[in-house]
Amino acid sequence: MSDNSNKEQPREQGVSESNIHTDFTNNMTYGEYLQLDRILSSQNRLSGHHDEMLFIVIHQVSELWMKLIIHELESAIASVRAGNLSAAFKMLSRVSKIQQQIKESWDVLSTLTPSEYMQFREKLGQSSGFQSYQYRMIEFALGYKTPHILTIYKKDPELHDRLQKAMNSPGLYDAAIEALAKAGLDIHADVLNRDITKPYTPHESVEAAWLEVYKNVEQYWDLYELGEKLVDIEDWLQQWRFRHMKTVERIIGFKMGTGGSSGVNYLKKVLDQRFFPELWDLRTKI
């Protein structure tokens, strides 16, 4: 009889999970950590219509993703200004991935038909995604600053102050241009000392600096990678905006928005907004 004692024994089919915690009398649960009682009790349908739940959840999820985008952008700006570009790259890559998620959420909302939406649209009153303060903070962080928009938020002084602070803070492109100057590239003083509360306008010295970076990639590898991270973010933002516009057109056509905007026509117009213009223009000139 052969000795099989040294042969590998078959694994048990039923693995015991005796260490799984089941008694949380004195310990924090998953739901408590995430405060799910507050999150999951915040979907209050004003119409009682079945599809209003879809509308609320999609917009709440988008706001949560935007909260994370702001968190990452603020830290990325600080990292770029501190010269820690490697840390910023990770954060900016994460922002792009989040943008993909938000863009895809419109595919879910587009399952809402015009007939279904009209059953509860009037319950929104004058509330609109146009009023999303987190979306405005993202625009501010990317350098698109419109002071008149702050009027919407005067109702909440604390929120208004937060937006005013964001308006007065350097945006991501300001930090990137500052990094170009620190690397020895010639950025005109008018750009470095500009009023950062106003929308950025293209400047030939910034374009020349980025062209130098893109023509000498090995010498300026970190700045080259920074430039491409910015292009990724603007690309995804425009895809997000386009998908938003087409979803709105699919559901309400060319009706006026609940917040008083022209709806689809307004959303088409914002597609022309540019955040990092020189990084796009150099592609023609390189």
mmCIF file of N, CA and C in Angstrom, residues 143-271:
data_model
loop_
_atom_site.group_PDB
_atom_site.id
_atom_site.type_symbol
_atom_site.label_atom_id
_atom_site.label_comp_id
_atom_site.label_asym_id
_atom_site.label_seq_id
_atom_site.Cartn_x
_atom_site.Cartn_y
_atom_site.Cartn_z
ATOM 1 N N GLY A 143 -11.337 77.544 -13.359
ATOM 2 C CA GLY A 143 -10.993 78.865 -13.873
ATOM 3 C C GLY A 143 -12.110 79.626 -14.550
ATOM 4 N N TYR A 144 -13.300 79.008 -14.673
ATOM 5 C CA TYR A 144 -14.420 79.731 -15.301
ATOM 6 C C TYR A 144 -15.221 80.415 -14.202
ATOM 7 N N LYS A 145 -14.971 81.716 -14.020
ATOM 8 C CA LYS A 145 -15.560 82.451 -12.901
ATOM 9 C C LYS A 145 -16.522 83.521 -13.402
ATOM 10 N N THR A 146 -17.741 83.459 -12.894
ATOM 11 C CA THR A 146 -18.788 84.388 -13.301
ATOM 12 C C THR A 146 -19.399 84.995 -12.042
ATOM 13 N N PRO A 147 -18.928 86.177 -11.630
ATOM 14 C CA PRO A 147 -19.367 86.788 -10.371
ATOM 15 C C PRO A 147 -20.881 86.953 -10.239
ATOM 16 N N HIS A 148 -21.573 87.237 -11.349
ATOM 17 C CA HIS A 148 -23.013 87.487 -11.267
ATOM 18 C C HIS A 148 -23.794 86.261 -10.789
ATOM 19 N N ILE A 149 -23.203 85.077 -10.968
ATOM 20 C CA ILE A 149 -23.912 83.849 -10.603
ATOM 21 C C ILE A 149 -24.083 83.733 -9.092
ATOM 22 N N LEU A 150 -23.260 84.455 -8.322
ATOM 23 C CA LEU A 150 -23.323 84.368 -6.864
ATOM 24 C C LEU A 150 -24.648 84.874 -6.310
ATOM 25 N N THR A 151 -25.373 85.675 -7.087
ATOM 26 C CA THR A 151 -26.661 86.218 -6.642
ATOM 27 C C THR A 151 -27.631 85.106 -6.271
ATOM 28 N N ILE A 152 -27.536 83.983 -6.977
ATOM 29 C CA ILE A 152 -28.441 82.854 -6.725
ATOM 30 C C ILE A 152 -28.345 82.369 -5.288
ATOM 31 N N TYR A 153 -27.173 82.539 -4.662
ATOM 32 C CA TYR A 153 -26.902 81.900 -3.372
ATOM 33 C C TYR A 153 -26.972 82.863 -2.188
ATOM 34 N N LYS A 154 -27.506 84.083 -2.408
ATOM 35 C CA LYS A 154 -27.607 85.053 -1.322
ATOM 36 C C LYS A 154 -28.544 84.587 -0.204
ATOM 37 N N LYS A 155 -29.435 83.683 -0.529
ATOM 38 C CA LYS A 155 -30.377 83.150 0.461
ATOM 39 C C LYS A 155 -29.657 82.481 1.616
ATOM 40 N N ASP A 156 -28.462 81.922 1.344
ATOM 41 C CA ASP A 156 -27.679 81.195 2.345
ATOM 42 C C ASP A 156 -26.327 81.897 2.508
ATOM 43 N N PRO A 157 -26.191 82.783 3.507
ATOM 44 C CA PRO A 157 -24.936 83.559 3.672
ATOM 45 C C PRO A 157 -23.695 82.692 3.806
ATOM 46 N N GLU A 158 -23.794 81.562 4.513
ATOM 47 C CA GLU A 158 -22.629 80.691 4.694
ATOM 48 C C GLU A 158 -22.184 80.102 3.363
ATOM 49 N N LEU A 159 -23.169 79.660 2.573
ATOM 50 C CA LEU A 159 -22.855 79.106 1.258
ATOM 51 C C LEU A 159 -22.318 80.199 0.329
ATOM 52 N N HIS A 160 -22.917 81.356 0.391
ATOM 53 C CA HIS A 160 -22.465 82.479 -0.434
ATOM 54 C C HIS A 160 -21.004 82.818 -0.136
ATOM 55 N N ASP A 161 -20.654 82.809 1.149
ATOM 56 C CA ASP A 161 -19.271 83.101 1.551
ATOM 57 C C ASP A 161 -18.314 82.037 1.036
ATOM 58 N N ARG A 162 -18.764 80.774 1.069
ATOM 59 C CA ARG A 162 -17.918 79.684 0.578
ATOM 60 C C ARG A 162 -17.649 79.843 -0.921
ATOM 61 N N LEU A 163 -18.688 80.226 -1.658
ATOM 62 C CA LEU A 163 -18.526 80.423 -3.093
ATOM 63 C C LEU A 163 -17.663 81.652 -3.386
ATOM 64 N N GLN A 164 -17.826 82.682 -2.584
ATOM 65 C CA GLN A 164 -17.003 83.879 -2.761
ATOM 66 C C GLN A 164 -15.530 83.562 -2.529
ATOM 67 N N LYS A 165 -15.267 82.722 -1.524
ATOM 68 C CA LYS A 165 -13.885 82.310 -1.256
ATOM 69 C C LYS A 165 -13.319 81.529 -2.440
ATOM 70 N N ALA A 166 -14.141 80.630 -3.013
ATOM 71 C CA ALA A 166 -13.699 79.863 -4.180
ATOM 72 C C ALA A 166 -13.449 80.787 -5.364
ATOM 73 N N MET A 167 -14.282 81.812 -5.504
ATOM 74 C CA MET A 167 -14.121 82.790 -6.570
ATOM 75 C C MET A 167 -12.777 83.521 -6.449
ATOM 76 N N ASN A 168 -12.376 83.779 -5.224
ATOM 77 C CA ASN A 168 -11.157 84.556 -4.974
ATOM 78 C C ASN A 168 -9.894 83.701 -4.911
ATOM 79 N N SER A 169 -10.027 82.397 -5.084
ATOM 80 C CA SER A 169 -8.881 81.488 -4.982
ATOM 81 C C SER A 169 -8.350 81.119 -6.371
ATOM 82 N N PRO A 170 -7.046 80.868 -6.496
ATOM 83 C CA PRO A 170 -6.491 80.442 -7.788
ATOM 84 C C PRO A 170 -7.112 79.128 -8.253
ATOM 85 N N GLY A 171 -7.395 79.048 -9.540
ATOM 86 C CA GLY A 171 -7.937 77.831 -10.110
ATOM 87 C C GLY A 171 -6.836 76.885 -10.561
ATOM 88 N N LEU A 172 -7.229 75.752 -11.093
ATOM 89 C CA LEU A 172 -6.269 74.743 -11.535
ATOM 90 C C LEU A 172 -5.356 75.273 -12.637
ATOM 91 N N TYR A 173 -5.912 76.047 -13.560
ATOM 92 C CA TYR A 173 -5.079 76.560 -14.651
ATOM 93 C C TYR A 173 -4.134 77.645 -14.152
ATOM 94 N N ASP A 174 -4.583 78.425 -13.175
ATOM 95 C CA ASP A 174 -3.680 79.404 -12.561
ATOM 96 C C ASP A 174 -2.463 78.701 -11.970
ATOM 97 N N ALA A 175 -2.727 77.578 -11.279
ATOM 98 C CA ALA A 175 -1.638 76.808 -10.666
ATOM 99 C C ALA A 175 -0.718 76.232 -11.736
ATOM 100 N N ALA A 176 -1.296 75.755 -12.842
ATOM 101 C CA ALA A 176 -0.503 75.177 -13.927
ATOM 102 C C ALA A 176 0.379 76.239 -14.585
ATOM 103 N N ILE A 177 -0.180 77.415 -14.817
ATOM 104 C CA ILE A 177 0.603 78.504 -15.433
ATOM 105 C C ILE A 177 1.723 78.942 -14.489
ATOM 106 N N GLU A 178 1.418 78.966 -13.206
ATOM 107 C CA GLU A 178 2.441 79.284 -12.202
ATOM 108 C C GLU A 178 3.572 78.262 -12.254
ATOM 109 N N ALA A 179 3.217 76.984 -12.461
ATOM 110 C CA ALA A 179 4.230 75.927 -12.567
ATOM 111 C C ALA A 179 5.093 76.119 -13.801
ATOM 112 N N LEU A 180 4.502 76.582 -14.899
ATOM 113 C CA LEU A 180 5.283 76.874 -16.102
ATOM 114 C C LEU A 180 6.328 77.950 -15.815
ATOM 115 N N ALA A 181 5.894 78.996 -15.111
ATOM 116 C CA ALA A 181 6.807 80.095 -14.789
ATOM 117 C C ALA A 181 7.922 79.631 -13.855
ATOM 118 N N LYS A 182 7.589 78.794 -12.880
ATOM 119 C CA LYS A 182 8.592 78.288 -11.942
ATOM 120 C C LYS A 182 9.629 77.418 -12.639
ATOM 121 N N ALA A 183 9.226 76.804 -13.749
ATOM 122 C CA ALA A 183 10.148 75.957 -14.515
ATOM 123 C C ALA A 183 11.055 76.779 -15.423
ATOM 124 N N GLY A 184 10.900 78.104 -15.375
ATOM 125 C CA GLY A 184 11.768 78.960 -16.161
ATOM 126 C C GLY A 184 11.205 79.382 -17.501
ATOM 127 N N LEU A 185 9.960 78.989 -17.790
ATOM 128 C CA LEU A 185 9.338 79.377 -19.046
ATOM 129 C C LEU A 185 8.798 80.803 -18.930
ATOM 130 N N ASP A 186 8.856 81.516 -20.005
ATOM 131 C CA ASP A 186 8.564 82.959 -19.982
ATOM 132 C C ASP A 186 7.061 83.221 -20.036
ATOM 133 N N ILE A 187 6.481 83.510 -18.882
ATOM 134 C CA ILE A 187 5.063 83.859 -18.790
ATOM 135 C C ILE A 187 4.970 85.356 -18.507
ATOM 136 N N HIS A 188 4.183 86.057 -19.291
ATOM 137 C CA HIS A 188 4.072 87.508 -19.150
ATOM 138 C C HIS A 188 3.519 87.880 -17.778
ATOM 139 N N ALA A 189 4.009 88.974 -17.237
ATOM 140 C CA ALA A 189 3.588 89.432 -15.908
ATOM 141 C C ALA A 189 2.093 89.709 -15.848
ATOM 142 N N ASP A 190 1.504 90.143 -16.967
ATOM 143 C CA ASP A 190 0.061 90.410 -16.986
ATOM 144 C C ASP A 190 -0.751 89.162 -16.678
ATOM 145 N N VAL A 191 -0.224 88.014 -17.071
ATOM 146 C CA VAL A 191 -0.914 86.744 -16.803
ATOM 147 C C VAL A 191 -0.715 86.342 -15.340
ATOM 148 N N LEU A 192 0.509 86.425 -14.882
ATOM 149 C CA LEU A 192 0.822 86.007 -13.508
ATOM 150 C C LEU A 192 0.147 86.906 -12.474
ATOM 151 N N ASN A 193 -0.124 88.164 -12.842
ATOM 152 C CA ASN A 193 -0.723 89.112 -11.900
ATOM 153 C C ASN A 193 -2.179 89.444 -12.242
ATOM 154 N N ARG A 194 -2.791 88.615 -13.053
ATOM 155 C CA ARG A 194 -4.148 88.920 -13.509
ATOM 156 C C ARG A 194 -5.163 88.817 -12.360
ATOM 157 N N ASP A 195 -6.348 89.367 -12.596
ATOM 158 C CA ASP A 195 -7.452 89.288 -11.639
ATOM 159 C C ASP A 195 -8.075 87.898 -11.748
ATOM 160 N N ILE A 196 -7.818 87.046 -10.761
ATOM 161 C CA ILE A 196 -8.270 85.652 -10.847
ATOM 162 C C ILE A 196 -9.758 85.487 -10.567
ATOM 163 N N THR A 197 -10.456 86.577 -10.269
ATOM 164 C CA THR A 197 -11.906 86.482 -10.084
ATOM 165 C C THR A 197 -12.647 86.577 -11.415
ATOM 166 N N LYS A 198 -11.886 86.820 -12.501
ATOM 167 C CA LYS A 198 -12.497 86.929 -13.819
ATOM 168 C C LYS A 198 -12.138 85.713 -14.673
ATOM 169 N N PRO A 199 -12.978 85.373 -15.649
ATOM 170 C CA PRO A 199 -12.668 84.231 -16.511
ATOM 171 C C PRO A 199 -11.312 84.413 -17.197
ATOM 172 N N TYR A 200 -10.589 83.325 -17.340
ATOM 173 C CA TYR A 200 -9.278 83.373 -17.989
ATOM 174 C C TYR A 200 -9.438 83.629 -19.483
ATOM 175 N N THR A 201 -8.552 84.446 -20.025
ATOM 176 C CA THR A 201 -8.513 84.658 -21.476
ATOM 177 C C THR A 201 -7.144 84.224 -21.997
ATOM 178 N N PRO A 202 -7.085 83.656 -23.193
ATOM 179 C CA PRO A 202 -5.824 83.132 -23.728
ATOM 180 C C PRO A 202 -4.754 84.220 -23.851
ATOM 181 N N HIS A 203 -3.490 83.796 -23.720
ATOM 182 C CA HIS A 203 -2.373 84.732 -23.842
ATOM 183 C C HIS A 203 -1.252 84.055 -24.629
ATOM 184 N N GLU A 204 -0.633 84.811 -25.503
ATOM 185 C CA GLU A 204 0.397 84.234 -26.380
ATOM 186 C C GLU A 204 1.594 83.700 -25.607
ATOM 187 N N SER A 205 1.923 84.301 -24.452
ATOM 188 C CA SER A 205 3.079 83.805 -23.691
ATOM 189 C C SER A 205 2.788 82.429 -23.089
ATOM 190 N N VAL A 206 1.537 82.183 -22.720
ATOM 191 C CA VAL A 206 1.155 80.877 -22.172
ATOM 192 C C VAL A 206 1.177 79.829 -23.281
ATOM 193 N N GLU A 207 0.680 80.212 -24.458
ATOM 194 C CA GLU A 207 0.709 79.283 -25.581
ATOM 195 C C GLU A 207 2.140 78.929 -25.961
ATOM 196 N N ALA A 208 3.026 79.930 -25.977
ATOM 197 C CA ALA A 208 4.431 79.683 -26.322
ATOM 198 C C ALA A 208 5.080 78.762 -25.296
ATOM 199 N N ALA A 209 4.728 78.924 -24.026
ATOM 200 C CA ALA A 209 5.297 78.075 -22.971
ATOM 201 C C ALA A 209 4.842 76.629 -23.132
ATOM 202 N N TRP A 210 3.552 76.436 -23.378
ATOM 203 C CA TRP A 210 3.055 75.065 -23.563
ATOM 204 C C TRP A 210 3.645 74.434 -24.828
ATOM 205 N N LEU A 211 3.814 75.228 -25.880
ATOM 206 C CA LEU A 211 4.449 74.705 -27.094
ATOM 207 C C LEU A 211 5.866 74.229 -26.815
ATOM 208 N N GLU A 212 6.577 74.986 -26.008
ATOM 209 C CA GLU A 212 7.931 74.592 -25.629
ATOM 210 C C GLU A 212 7.915 73.265 -24.882
ATOM 211 N N VAL A 213 6.952 73.112 -23.988
ATOM 212 C CA VAL A 213 6.820 71.862 -23.218
ATOM 213 C C VAL A 213 6.534 70.691 -24.148
ATOM 214 N N TYR A 214 5.617 70.866 -25.073
ATOM 215 C CA TYR A 214 5.195 69.769 -25.948
ATOM 216 C C TYR A 214 6.228 69.448 -27.024
ATOM 217 N N LYS A 215 7.105 70.398 -27.315
ATOM 218 C CA LYS A 215 8.182 70.138 -28.286
ATOM 219 C C LYS A 215 9.420 69.546 -27.619
ATOM 220 N N ASN A 216 9.479 69.642 -26.291
ATOM 221 C CA ASN A 216 10.628 69.123 -25.545
ATOM 222 C C ASN A 216 10.115 68.282 -24.364
ATOM 223 N N VAL A 217 9.447 67.219 -24.731
ATOM 224 C CA VAL A 217 8.746 66.391 -23.744
ATOM 225 C C VAL A 217 9.687 65.842 -22.676
ATOM 226 N N GLU A 218 10.836 65.337 -23.080
ATOM 227 C CA GLU A 218 11.750 64.729 -22.102
ATOM 228 C C GLU A 218 12.265 65.755 -21.098
ATOM 229 N N GLN A 219 12.499 66.963 -21.554
ATOM 230 C CA GLN A 219 12.989 68.012 -20.667
ATOM 231 C C GLN A 219 11.913 68.468 -19.673
ATOM 232 N N TYR A 220 10.672 68.477 -20.149
ATOM 233 C CA TYR A 220 9.573 68.999 -19.324
ATOM 234 C C TYR A 220 8.508 67.922 -19.084
ATOM 235 N N TRP A 221 8.954 66.708 -18.793
ATOM 236 C CA TRP A 221 8.011 65.583 -18.717
ATOM 237 C C TRP A 221 6.865 65.840 -17.750
ATOM 238 N N ASP A 222 7.145 66.343 -16.549
ATOM 239 C CA ASP A 222 6.088 66.560 -15.563
ATOM 240 C C ASP A 222 5.071 67.597 -16.038
ATOM 241 N N LEU A 223 5.554 68.655 -16.649
ATOM 242 C CA LEU A 223 4.644 69.679 -17.154
ATOM 243 C C LEU A 223 3.835 69.156 -18.343
ATOM 244 N N TYR A 224 4.475 68.334 -19.154
ATOM 245 C CA TYR A 224 3.781 67.689 -20.278
ATOM 246 C C TYR A 224 2.644 66.806 -19.766
ATOM 247 N N GLU A 225 2.934 66.020 -18.733
ATOM 248 C CA GLU A 225 1.901 65.157 -18.160
ATOM 249 C C GLU A 225 0.793 65.993 -17.512
ATOM 250 N N LEU A 226 1.175 67.084 -16.876
ATOM 251 C CA LEU A 226 0.174 67.981 -16.287
ATOM 252 C C LEU A 226 -0.748 68.520 -17.368
ATOM 253 N N GLY A 227 -0.163 68.940 -18.484
ATOM 254 C CA GLY A 227 -0.971 69.441 -19.592
ATOM 255 C C GLY A 227 -1.965 68.418 -20.084
ATOM 256 N N GLU A 228 -1.539 67.166 -20.197
ATOM 257 C CA GLU A 228 -2.442 66.117 -20.676
ATOM 258 C C GLU A 228 -3.532 65.787 -19.649
ATOM 259 N N LYS A 229 -3.220 65.889 -18.370
ATOM 260 C CA LYS A 229 -4.237 65.676 -17.331
ATOM 261 C C LYS A 229 -5.327 66.746 -17.436
ATOM 262 N N LEU A 230 -4.899 67.978 -17.724
ATOM 263 C CA LEU A 230 -5.875 69.065 -17.864
ATOM 264 C C LEU A 230 -6.751 68.841 -19.096
ATOM 265 N N VAL A 231 -6.151 68.390 -20.176
ATOM 266 C CA VAL A 231 -6.918 68.106 -21.392
ATOM 267 C C VAL A 231 -7.935 66.993 -21.128
ATOM 268 N N ASP A 232 -7.523 65.968 -20.385
ATOM 269 C CA ASP A 232 -8.449 64.885 -20.025
ATOM 270 C C ASP A 232 -9.667 65.444 -19.306
ATOM 271 N N ILE A 233 -9.424 66.303 -18.327
ATOM 272 C CA ILE A 233 -10.516 66.835 -17.511
ATOM 273 C C ILE A 233 -11.470 67.684 -18.345
ATOM 274 N N GLU A 234 -10.920 68.551 -19.198
ATOM 275 C CA GLU A 234 -11.813 69.366 -20.037
ATOM 276 C C GLU A 234 -12.563 68.512 -21.046
ATOM 277 N N ASP A 235 -11.902 67.521 -21.596
ATOM 278 C CA ASP A 235 -12.539 66.612 -22.550
ATOM 279 C C ASP A 235 -13.741 65.923 -21.901
ATOM 280 N N TRP A 236 -13.521 65.348 -20.715
ATOM 281 C CA TRP A 236 -14.606 64.646 -20.030
ATOM 282 C C TRP A 236 -15.712 65.598 -19.597
ATOM 283 N N LEU A 237 -15.344 66.824 -19.207
ATOM 284 C CA LEU A 237 -16.354 67.797 -18.812
ATOM 285 C C LEU A 237 -17.270 68.128 -19.984
ATOM 286 N N GLN A 238 -16.686 68.285 -21.167
ATOM 287 C CA GLN A 238 -17.500 68.604 -22.329
ATOM 288 C C GLN A 238 -18.369 67.413 -22.751
ATOM 289 N N GLN A 239 -17.847 66.200 -22.578
ATOM 290 C CA GLN A 239 -18.664 65.023 -22.866
ATOM 291 C C GLN A 239 -19.835 64.921 -21.886
ATOM 292 N N TRP A 240 -19.542 65.235 -20.622
ATOM 293 C CA TRP A 240 -20.577 65.254 -19.590
ATOM 294 C C TRP A 240 -21.664 66.290 -19.960
ATOM 295 N N ARG A 241 -21.228 67.484 -20.349
ATOM 296 C CA ARG A 241 -22.171 68.535 -20.714
ATOM 297 C C ARG A 241 -22.987 68.152 -21.950
ATOM 298 N N PHE A 242 -22.316 67.548 -22.935
ATOM 299 C CA PHE A 242 -23.030 67.157 -24.149
ATOM 300 C C PHE A 242 -24.095 66.103 -23.841
ATOM 301 N N ARG A 243 -23.724 65.129 -23.019
ATOM 302 C CA ARG A 243 -24.686 64.068 -22.676
ATOM 303 C C ARG A 243 -25.852 64.644 -21.882
ATOM 304 N N HIS A 244 -25.561 65.623 -21.026
ATOM 305 C CA HIS A 244 -26.610 66.314 -20.284
ATOM 306 C C HIS A 244 -27.572 67.005 -21.259
ATOM 307 N N MET A 245 -27.006 67.741 -22.202
ATOM 308 C CA MET A 245 -27.822 68.476 -23.162
ATOM 309 C C MET A 245 -28.725 67.540 -23.960
ATOM 310 N N LYS A 246 -28.169 66.425 -24.445
ATOM 311 C CA LYS A 246 -28.969 65.498 -25.257
ATOM 312 C C LYS A 246 -30.040 64.796 -24.420
ATOM 313 N N THR A 247 -29.748 64.539 -23.145
ATOM 314 C CA THR A 247 -30.754 63.920 -22.287
ATOM 315 C C THR A 247 -31.914 64.876 -22.052
ATOM 316 N N VAL A 248 -31.593 66.148 -21.811
ATOM 317 C CA VAL A 248 -32.641 67.154 -21.624
ATOM 318 C C VAL A 248 -33.470 67.293 -22.896
ATOM 319 N N GLU A 249 -32.809 67.340 -24.039
ATOM 320 C CA GLU A 249 -33.532 67.448 -25.309
ATOM 321 C C GLU A 249 -34.447 66.248 -25.519
ATOM 322 N N ARG A 250 -33.966 65.081 -25.129
ATOM 323 C CA ARG A 250 -34.761 63.864 -25.302
ATOM 324 C C ARG A 250 -36.005 63.863 -24.423
ATOM 325 N N ILE A 251 -35.893 64.475 -23.238
ATOM 326 C CA ILE A 251 -37.004 64.414 -22.279
ATOM 327 C C ILE A 251 -37.960 65.600 -22.404
ATOM 328 N N ILE A 252 -37.438 66.829 -22.592
ATOM 329 C CA ILE A 252 -38.346 67.988 -22.641
ATOM 330 C C ILE A 252 -38.256 68.773 -23.941
ATOM 331 N N GLY A 253 -37.455 68.313 -24.893
ATOM 332 C CA GLY A 253 -37.329 69.046 -26.138
ATOM 333 C C GLY A 253 -36.731 70.420 -25.905
ATOM 334 N N PHE A 254 -37.350 71.457 -26.457
ATOM 335 C CA PHE A 254 -36.823 72.810 -26.338
ATOM 336 C C PHE A 254 -37.663 73.684 -25.406
ATOM 337 N N LYS A 255 -38.307 73.046 -24.429
ATOM 338 C CA LYS A 255 -39.026 73.807 -23.409
ATOM 339 C C LYS A 255 -38.039 74.613 -22.571
ATOM 340 N N MET A 256 -38.541 75.678 -21.946
ATOM 341 C CA MET A 256 -37.723 76.467 -21.026
ATOM 342 C C MET A 256 -37.406 75.631 -19.801
ATOM 343 N N GLY A 257 -36.204 75.810 -19.223
ATOM 344 C CA GLY A 257 -35.826 75.085 -18.017
ATOM 345 C C GLY A 257 -36.642 75.541 -16.819
ATOM 346 N N THR A 258 -36.750 74.691 -15.813
ATOM 347 C CA THR A 258 -37.523 75.049 -14.622
ATOM 348 C C THR A 258 -36.925 76.245 -13.895
ATOM 349 N N GLY A 259 -35.617 76.458 -14.043
ATOM 350 C CA GLY A 259 -34.961 77.579 -13.385
ATOM 351 C C GLY A 259 -35.017 78.868 -14.182
ATOM 352 N N GLY A 260 -35.669 78.837 -15.363
ATOM 353 C CA GLY A 260 -35.817 80.043 -16.172
ATOM 354 C C GLY A 260 -34.846 80.158 -17.327
ATOM 355 N N SER A 261 -33.917 79.204 -17.457
ATOM 356 C CA SER A 261 -32.981 79.250 -18.587
ATOM 357 C C SER A 261 -33.702 78.809 -19.860
ATOM 358 N N SER A 262 -33.028 78.959 -20.988
ATOM 359 C CA SER A 262 -33.622 78.543 -22.263
ATOM 360 C C SER A 262 -33.535 77.039 -22.484
ATOM 361 N N GLY A 263 -33.082 76.308 -21.474
ATOM 362 C CA GLY A 263 -33.045 74.851 -21.566
ATOM 363 C C GLY A 263 -31.949 74.357 -22.490
ATOM 364 N N VAL A 264 -32.341 73.594 -23.496
ATOM 365 C CA VAL A 264 -31.372 72.987 -24.412
ATOM 366 C C VAL A 264 -30.498 74.040 -25.082
ATOM 367 N N ASN A 265 -31.078 75.171 -25.463
ATOM 368 C CA ASN A 265 -30.281 76.219 -26.119
ATOM 369 C C ASN A 265 -29.188 76.742 -25.195
ATOM 370 N N TYR A 266 -29.502 76.885 -23.902
ATOM 371 C CA TYR A 266 -28.479 77.310 -22.938
ATOM 372 C C TYR A 266 -27.391 76.248 -22.829
ATOM 373 N N LEU A 267 -27.787 74.978 -22.738
ATOM 374 C CA LEU A 267 -26.822 73.894 -22.593
ATOM 375 C C LEU A 267 -25.926 73.766 -23.826
ATOM 376 N N LYS A 268 -26.471 74.073 -25.000
ATOM 377 C CA LYS A 268 -25.648 74.067 -26.213
ATOM 378 C C LYS A 268 -24.625 75.189 -26.164
ATOM 379 N N LYS A 269 -25.040 76.341 -25.636
ATOM 380 C CA LYS A 269 -24.146 77.497 -25.579
ATOM 381 C C LYS A 269 -22.949 77.231 -24.663
ATOM 382 N N VAL A 270 -23.169 76.566 -23.529
ATOM 383 C CA VAL A 270 -22.058 76.347 -22.601
ATOM 384 C C VAL A 270 -21.050 75.341 -23.142
ATOM 385 N N LEU A 271 -21.423 74.595 -24.170
ATOM 386 C CA LEU A 271 -20.459 73.683 -24.787
ATOM 387 C C LEU A 271 -19.296 74.441 -25.427
#
